[in-house]
Amino acid sequence: MSFSAEIDTAKRIIGSYTNHKIVRLSSLVEYFSEPAEVDKMLKDKNDLIVYEYFEKIFKNEEKNMNFGLTIIYPGKVGKEYFMTRGHFHEKSAAEIYIGLDGEGMVLMQSKTGIVELQPLKPNTVVYVPPNWGHRTINTGKRELVFLFIYPSDAGHDYDIVKEKGFAKLVVEENGRVVLIDNPKYRR
Ligand code: F6R
Ligand code: ZN
């Protein structure tokens, strides 16, 4: 179930959309560093919505731009914050994120495994360079809401992230947001 308030927010900000995707905990088991923790949460609670996005897509249309709104709900799996799956673009295509509400981080990673972390908060732009993988993490207590804009023909490659993961994890330790090595990362 998506909340009607979120649908209203999306419509107000981006207008009509062509795609609305809801991503629940059960479809993210292998993306979190502790899959057993996800299984435990799934047994104890409902299958929570971790994030959803609303998007205006111009199907692989050269020289056009897709844009939309992502909402990541607050929460953690163990000490790892709720986050998107993350992906690389298939083509060498950059992306712009603009923070609207809440607080979070964008974890970016080059194809050679160099990692960069940038804060995402209201009225802040994060630039994702071409060929860098990107994952967004909600480190706050409220929803993290941001706009995204990228070339329509960029394409999305989720397999690299599924197979190798990101080199770093964003976790809470002693009440602080910290970046740690991902012990399961495969080069
Ligand atoms: C599009 C983009 C964002 C993400 C969205 C959900 O190129 O980067 O719109 O698609 O925040 O994340 P993923 O796609 O990783 O599930
Ligand atoms: Zn992207």
PDB file of C-alpha atoms and ligand atoms in Angstrom:
ATOM      1  CA  MET A   1       0.000   0.000   0.000  1.00  0.00           C
ATOM      2  CA  SER A   2       1.305   3.406  -0.930  1.00  0.00           C
ATOM      3  CA  PHE A   3       0.039   6.398   1.017  1.00  0.00           C
ATOM      4  CA  SER A   4      -2.227   8.856  -0.740  1.00  0.00           C
ATOM      5  CA  ALA A   5      -0.295  11.800   0.769  1.00  0.00           C
ATOM      6  CA  GLU A   6       2.829  10.629  -1.092  1.00  0.00           C
ATOM      7  CA  ILE A   7       0.888  10.267  -4.348  1.00  0.00           C
ATOM      8  CA  ASP A   8      -0.465  13.805  -3.913  1.00  0.00           C
ATOM      9  CA  THR A   9       3.048  15.123  -3.232  1.00  0.00           C
ATOM     10  CA  ALA A  10       4.386  13.441  -6.362  1.00  0.00           C
ATOM     11  CA  LYS A  11       1.561  14.778  -8.533  1.00  0.00           C
ATOM     12  CA  ARG A  12       2.007  18.290  -7.156  1.00  0.00           C
ATOM     13  CA  ILE A  13       5.751  18.303  -7.803  1.00  0.00           C
ATOM     14  CA  ILE A  14       6.224  16.362 -11.052  1.00  0.00           C
ATOM     15  CA  GLY A  15       2.711  16.393 -12.513  1.00  0.00           C
ATOM     16  CA  SER A  16       1.448  13.278 -14.242  1.00  0.00           C
ATOM     17  CA  TYR A  17       3.788  10.276 -14.183  1.00  0.00           C
ATOM     18  CA  THR A  18       4.123   7.188 -16.349  1.00  0.00           C
ATOM     19  CA  ASN A  19       5.705   4.851 -13.795  1.00  0.00           C
ATOM     20  CA  HIS A  20       5.151   4.301 -10.062  1.00  0.00           C
ATOM     21  CA  LYS A  21       7.309   1.670  -8.423  1.00  0.00           C
ATOM     22  CA  ILE A  22       6.954   0.494  -4.844  1.00  0.00           C
ATOM     23  CA  VAL A  23       9.946  -1.392  -3.432  1.00  0.00           C
ATOM     24  CA  ARG A  24       9.340  -3.537  -0.358  1.00  0.00           C
ATOM     25  CA  LEU A  25      11.734  -5.125   2.098  1.00  0.00           C
ATOM     26  CA  SER A  26      11.153  -8.623   0.672  1.00  0.00           C
ATOM     27  CA  SER A  27      12.628  -7.601  -2.694  1.00  0.00           C
ATOM     28  CA  LEU A  28      15.779  -6.205  -1.073  1.00  0.00           C
ATOM     29  CA  VAL A  29      16.933  -9.242   0.923  1.00  0.00           C
ATOM     30  CA  GLU A  30      20.239  -9.662  -0.898  1.00  0.00           C
ATOM     31  CA  TYR A  31      20.980  -5.936  -1.039  1.00  0.00           C
ATOM     32  CA  PHE A  32      21.284  -5.454   2.713  1.00  0.00           C
ATOM     33  CA  SER A  33      24.479  -6.645   4.367  1.00  0.00           C
ATOM     34  CA  GLU A  34      22.560  -8.837   6.819  1.00  0.00           C
ATOM     35  CA  PRO A  35      19.935 -10.837   4.859  1.00  0.00           C
ATOM     36  CA  ALA A  36      19.107 -12.863   7.989  1.00  0.00           C
ATOM     37  CA  GLU A  37      18.101  -9.613   9.696  1.00  0.00           C
ATOM     38  CA  VAL A  38      15.705  -8.877   6.779  1.00  0.00           C
ATOM     39  CA  ASP A  39      14.173 -12.345   7.123  1.00  0.00           C
ATOM     40  CA  LYS A  40      13.665 -11.746  10.840  1.00  0.00           C
ATOM     41  CA  MET A  41      11.944  -8.394  10.162  1.00  0.00           C
ATOM     42  CA  LEU A  42       9.721 -10.021   7.529  1.00  0.00           C
ATOM     43  CA  LYS A  43       8.615 -12.648  10.059  1.00  0.00           C
ATOM     44  CA  ASP A  44       7.966 -10.081  12.798  1.00  0.00           C
ATOM     45  CA  LYS A  45       6.293  -7.355  10.749  1.00  0.00           C
ATOM     46  CA  ASN A  46       4.527  -6.603   7.495  1.00  0.00           C
ATOM     47  CA  ASP A  47       6.526  -6.425   4.334  1.00  0.00           C
ATOM     48  CA  LEU A  48       7.436  -2.743   4.781  1.00  0.00           C
ATOM     49  CA  ILE A  49       7.756  -0.311   1.901  1.00  0.00           C
ATOM     50  CA  VAL A  50      11.404   0.792   1.910  1.00  0.00           C
ATOM     51  CA  TYR A  51      11.062   3.254  -0.955  1.00  0.00           C
ATOM     52  CA  GLU A  52       8.916   4.233  -3.889  1.00  0.00           C
ATOM     53  CA  TYR A  53       9.372   6.412  -6.913  1.00  0.00           C
ATOM     54  CA  PHE A  54       7.197   8.224  -9.417  1.00  0.00           C
ATOM     55  CA  GLU A  55       8.682   8.857 -12.804  1.00  0.00           C
ATOM     56  CA  LYS A  56       7.947  10.518 -16.101  1.00  0.00           C
ATOM     57  CA  ILE A  57       9.637   8.283 -18.662  1.00  0.00           C
ATOM     58  CA  PHE A  58      10.331   9.096 -22.298  1.00  0.00           C
ATOM     59  CA  LYS A  59      11.203   5.591 -23.429  1.00  0.00           C
ATOM     60  CA  ASN A  60      14.865   5.503 -24.546  1.00  0.00           C
ATOM     61  CA  GLU A  61      14.227   8.715 -26.412  1.00  0.00           C
ATOM     62  CA  GLU A  62      17.507  10.263 -27.447  1.00  0.00           C
ATOM     63  CA  LYS A  63      18.044  13.877 -26.272  1.00  0.00           C
ATOM     64  CA  ASN A  64      15.100  13.722 -23.867  1.00  0.00           C
ATOM     65  CA  MET A  65      15.147  13.686 -20.060  1.00  0.00           C
ATOM     66  CA  ASN A  66      13.328  11.394 -17.628  1.00  0.00           C
ATOM     67  CA  PHE A  67      12.535  12.887 -14.259  1.00  0.00           C
ATOM     68  CA  GLY A  68      10.734  11.968 -11.079  1.00  0.00           C
ATOM     69  CA  LEU A  69      10.483  11.865  -7.333  1.00  0.00           C
ATOM     70  CA  THR A  70      11.833   9.233  -4.942  1.00  0.00           C
ATOM     71  CA  ILE A  71      10.652   8.766  -1.353  1.00  0.00           C
ATOM     72  CA  ILE A  72      12.746   6.586   0.975  1.00  0.00           C
ATOM     73  CA  TYR A  73      11.080   5.755   4.282  1.00  0.00           C
ATOM     74  CA  PRO A  74      13.021   5.941   7.554  1.00  0.00           C
ATOM     75  CA  GLY A  75      14.200   2.648   8.986  1.00  0.00           C
ATOM     76  CA  LYS A  76      17.111   0.268   9.401  1.00  0.00           C
ATOM     77  CA  VAL A  77      18.014  -3.369   8.861  1.00  0.00           C
ATOM     78  CA  GLY A  78      20.282  -4.053  11.822  1.00  0.00           C
ATOM     79  CA  LYS A  79      22.506  -0.980  11.747  1.00  0.00           C
ATOM     80  CA  GLU A  80      22.172  -0.378   8.002  1.00  0.00           C
ATOM     81  CA  TYR A  81      19.809   2.417   6.981  1.00  0.00           C
ATOM     82  CA  PHE A  82      16.970   1.937   4.493  1.00  0.00           C
ATOM     83  CA  MET A  83      18.271   2.608   0.998  1.00  0.00           C
ATOM     84  CA  THR A  84      17.680   2.110  -2.707  1.00  0.00           C
ATOM     85  CA  ARG A  85      19.086  -0.914  -4.543  1.00  0.00           C
ATOM     86  CA  GLY A  86      21.441   1.309  -6.510  1.00  0.00           C
ATOM     87  CA  HIS A  87      22.546   0.894 -10.106  1.00  0.00           C
ATOM     88  CA  PHE A  88      24.903   1.993 -12.868  1.00  0.00           C
ATOM     89  CA  HIS A  89      23.537   3.565 -16.031  1.00  0.00           C
ATOM     90  CA  GLU A  90      24.059   1.393 -19.097  1.00  0.00           C
ATOM     91  CA  LYS A  91      25.162   4.353 -21.173  1.00  0.00           C
ATOM     92  CA  SER A  92      27.697   6.934 -20.058  1.00  0.00           C
ATOM     93  CA  ALA A  93      24.994   9.228 -18.631  1.00  0.00           C
ATOM     94  CA  ALA A  94      25.079  11.590 -15.639  1.00  0.00           C
ATOM     95  CA  GLU A  95      22.200  12.299 -13.261  1.00  0.00           C
ATOM     96  CA  ILE A  96      21.108  15.180 -11.018  1.00  0.00           C
ATOM     97  CA  TYR A  97      19.435  14.704  -7.630  1.00  0.00           C
ATOM     98  CA  ILE A  98      17.786  17.617  -5.799  1.00  0.00           C
ATOM     99  CA  GLY A  99      16.906  17.182  -2.117  1.00  0.00           C
ATOM    100  CA  LEU A 100      13.397  18.282  -1.103  1.00  0.00           C
ATOM    101  CA  ASP A 101      12.805  16.883   2.391  1.00  0.00           C
ATOM    102  CA  GLY A 102      14.517  14.783   5.044  1.00  0.00           C
ATOM    103  CA  GLU A 103      18.185  13.933   5.228  1.00  0.00           C
ATOM    104  CA  GLY A 104      20.315  11.307   3.605  1.00  0.00           C
ATOM    105  CA  MET A 105      23.382  10.416   1.622  1.00  0.00           C
ATOM    106  CA  VAL A 106      24.203   9.505  -1.959  1.00  0.00           C
ATOM    107  CA  LEU A 107      26.827   6.779  -2.165  1.00  0.00           C
ATOM    108  CA  MET A 108      28.616   6.850  -5.499  1.00  0.00           C
ATOM    109  CA  GLN A 109      31.148   4.395  -6.837  1.00  0.00           C
ATOM    110  CA  SER A 110      33.331   4.413  -9.942  1.00  0.00           C
ATOM    111  CA  LYS A 111      33.764   1.258 -12.035  1.00  0.00           C
ATOM    112  CA  THR A 112      37.195   0.823 -10.387  1.00  0.00           C
ATOM    113  CA  GLY A 113      35.683   0.884  -6.881  1.00  0.00           C
ATOM    114  CA  ILE A 114      36.453   4.492  -5.805  1.00  0.00           C
ATOM    115  CA  VAL A 115      33.719   5.638  -3.433  1.00  0.00           C
ATOM    116  CA  GLU A 116      32.293   9.085  -2.781  1.00  0.00           C
ATOM    117  CA  LEU A 117      29.593  10.019  -0.280  1.00  0.00           C
ATOM    118  CA  GLN A 118      27.586  13.227  -0.563  1.00  0.00           C
ATOM    119  CA  PRO A 119      24.845  14.576   1.713  1.00  0.00           C
ATOM    120  CA  LEU A 120      21.360  14.915   0.263  1.00  0.00           C
ATOM    121  CA  LYS A 121      19.135  17.439   2.044  1.00  0.00           C
ATOM    122  CA  PRO A 122      16.578  20.109   1.099  1.00  0.00           C
ATOM    123  CA  ASN A 123      17.716  22.565  -1.562  1.00  0.00           C
ATOM    124  CA  THR A 124      20.921  20.652  -2.235  1.00  0.00           C
ATOM    125  CA  VAL A 125      22.044  19.278  -5.578  1.00  0.00           C
ATOM    126  CA  VAL A 126      24.028  16.058  -5.923  1.00  0.00           C
ATOM    127  CA  TYR A 127      25.680  15.428  -9.270  1.00  0.00           C
ATOM    128  CA  VAL A 128      26.199  11.792 -10.220  1.00  0.00           C
ATOM    129  CA  PRO A 129      28.936  11.634 -12.887  1.00  0.00           C
ATOM    130  CA  PRO A 130      28.612   9.315 -15.915  1.00  0.00           C
ATOM    131  CA  ASN A 131      29.740   5.731 -15.212  1.00  0.00           C
ATOM    132  CA  TRP A 132      29.394   6.028 -11.434  1.00  0.00           C
ATOM    133  CA  GLY A 133      27.041   3.660  -9.608  1.00  0.00           C
ATOM    134  CA  HIS A 134      24.663   5.380  -7.198  1.00  0.00           C
ATOM    135  CA  ARG A 135      22.617   4.401  -4.175  1.00  0.00           C
ATOM    136  CA  THR A 136      20.611   6.732  -1.908  1.00  0.00           C
ATOM    137  CA  ILE A 137      20.332   6.201   1.837  1.00  0.00           C
ATOM    138  CA  ASN A 138      17.853   7.708   4.313  1.00  0.00           C
ATOM    139  CA  THR A 139      19.871   8.538   7.440  1.00  0.00           C
ATOM    140  CA  GLY A 140      17.119  10.627   9.052  1.00  0.00           C
ATOM    141  CA  LYS A 141      14.013  10.037  11.112  1.00  0.00           C
ATOM    142  CA  ARG A 142      11.608  11.300   8.438  1.00  0.00           C
ATOM    143  CA  GLU A 143      11.004  10.431   4.806  1.00  0.00           C
ATOM    144  CA  LEU A 144      13.815  11.392   2.449  1.00  0.00           C
ATOM    145  CA  VAL A 145      12.311  13.019  -0.653  1.00  0.00           C
ATOM    146  CA  PHE A 146      14.300  14.019  -3.735  1.00  0.00           C
ATOM    147  CA  LEU A 147      13.935  14.817  -7.411  1.00  0.00           C
ATOM    148  CA  PHE A 148      16.000  13.024 -10.050  1.00  0.00           C
ATOM    149  CA  ILE A 149      16.689  13.959 -13.686  1.00  0.00           C
ATOM    150  CA  TYR A 150      18.664  11.884 -16.197  1.00  0.00           C
ATOM    151  CA  PRO A 151      18.890  11.259 -19.971  1.00  0.00           C
ATOM    152  CA  SER A 152      16.019   9.089 -21.231  1.00  0.00           C
ATOM    153  CA  ASP A 153      18.303   6.673 -23.047  1.00  0.00           C
ATOM    154  CA  ALA A 154      20.628   6.104 -20.027  1.00  0.00           C
ATOM    155  CA  GLY A 155      19.344   2.583 -19.220  1.00  0.00           C
ATOM    156  CA  HIS A 156      19.793   0.895 -15.827  1.00  0.00           C
ATOM    157  CA  ASP A 157      22.161  -1.900 -14.874  1.00  0.00           C
ATOM    158  CA  TYR A 158      21.182  -3.472 -11.550  1.00  0.00           C
ATOM    159  CA  ASP A 159      23.182  -6.672 -11.990  1.00  0.00           C
ATOM    160  CA  ILE A 160      26.607  -5.257 -11.060  1.00  0.00           C
ATOM    161  CA  VAL A 161      25.272  -4.073  -7.708  1.00  0.00           C
ATOM    162  CA  LYS A 162      23.399  -7.326  -7.088  1.00  0.00           C
ATOM    163  CA  GLU A 163      26.520  -9.394  -7.777  1.00  0.00           C
ATOM    164  CA  LYS A 164      29.248  -7.260  -6.208  1.00  0.00           C
ATOM    165  CA  GLY A 165      27.515  -4.799  -3.875  1.00  0.00           C
ATOM    166  CA  PHE A 166      28.990  -1.400  -3.071  1.00  0.00           C
ATOM    167  CA  ALA A 167      32.483  -1.174  -1.536  1.00  0.00           C
ATOM    168  CA  LYS A 168      31.107   0.730   1.469  1.00  0.00           C
ATOM    169  CA  LEU A 169      28.030   0.623   3.696  1.00  0.00           C
ATOM    170  CA  VAL A 170      26.300   3.540   5.413  1.00  0.00           C
ATOM    171  CA  VAL A 171      25.377   2.488   8.947  1.00  0.00           C
ATOM    172  CA  GLU A 172      24.494   3.900  12.355  1.00  0.00           C
ATOM    173  CA  GLU A 173      27.090   3.416  15.081  1.00  0.00           C
ATOM    174  CA  ASN A 174      26.639   4.992  18.527  1.00  0.00           C
ATOM    175  CA  GLY A 175      23.930   7.263  17.128  1.00  0.00           C
ATOM    176  CA  ARG A 176      26.185   8.545  14.329  1.00  0.00           C
ATOM    177  CA  VAL A 177      26.133   8.040  10.570  1.00  0.00           C
ATOM    178  CA  VAL A 178      29.319   6.247   9.537  1.00  0.00           C
ATOM    179  CA  LEU A 179      30.776   4.812   6.360  1.00  0.00           C
ATOM    180  CA  ILE A 180      32.319   1.384   6.798  1.00  0.00           C
ATOM    181  CA  ASP A 181      33.897  -1.181   4.471  1.00  0.00           C
ATOM    182  CA  ASN A 182      31.475  -3.711   3.045  1.00  0.00           C
ATOM    183  CA  PRO A 183      32.940  -7.078   4.082  1.00  0.00           C
ATOM    184  CA  LYS A 184      31.008  -8.818   1.277  1.00  0.00           C
ATOM    185  CA  TYR A 185      32.129  -6.483  -1.521  1.00  0.00           C
ATOM    186  CA  ARG A 186      33.543  -8.342  -4.530  1.00  0.00           C
ATOM    187  CA  ARG A 187      35.837  -6.424  -6.879  1.00  0.00           C
TER     188      ARG A 187
HETATM  189  C1  F6R B   1      17.299   6.901 -11.921  1.00  0.00           C
HETATM  190  C2  F6R B   1      17.723   7.050 -10.493  1.00  0.00           C
HETATM  191  C3  F6R B   1      16.655   7.162  -9.438  1.00  0.00           C
HETATM  192  C4  F6R B   1      16.451   5.779  -8.832  1.00  0.00           C
HETATM  193  C5  F6R B   1      15.469   5.695  -7.703  1.00  0.00           C
HETATM  194  C6  F6R B   1      15.347   4.290  -7.159  1.00  0.00           C
HETATM  195  O1  F6R B   1      18.381   6.741 -12.767  1.00  0.00           O
HETATM  196  O2  F6R B   1      18.866   7.035 -10.176  1.00  0.00           O
HETATM  197  O3  F6R B   1      15.486   7.575  -9.970  1.00  0.00           O
HETATM  198  O4  F6R B   1      15.976   4.947  -9.853  1.00  0.00           O
HETATM  199  O5  F6R B   1      15.865   6.545  -6.667  1.00  0.00           O
HETATM  200  O6  F6R B   1      16.580   3.644  -7.025  1.00  0.00           O
HETATM  201  P1  F6R B   1      16.905   2.262  -7.759  1.00  0.00           P
HETATM  202  O7  F6R B   1      16.646   2.517  -9.223  1.00  0.00           O
HETATM  203  O8  F6R B   1      18.344   2.024  -7.480  1.00  0.00           O
HETATM  204  O9  F6R B   1      15.986   1.232  -7.218  1.00  0.00           O
HETATM  205 ZN    ZN B   2      20.331   6.584 -11.849  1.00  0.00          ZN
END
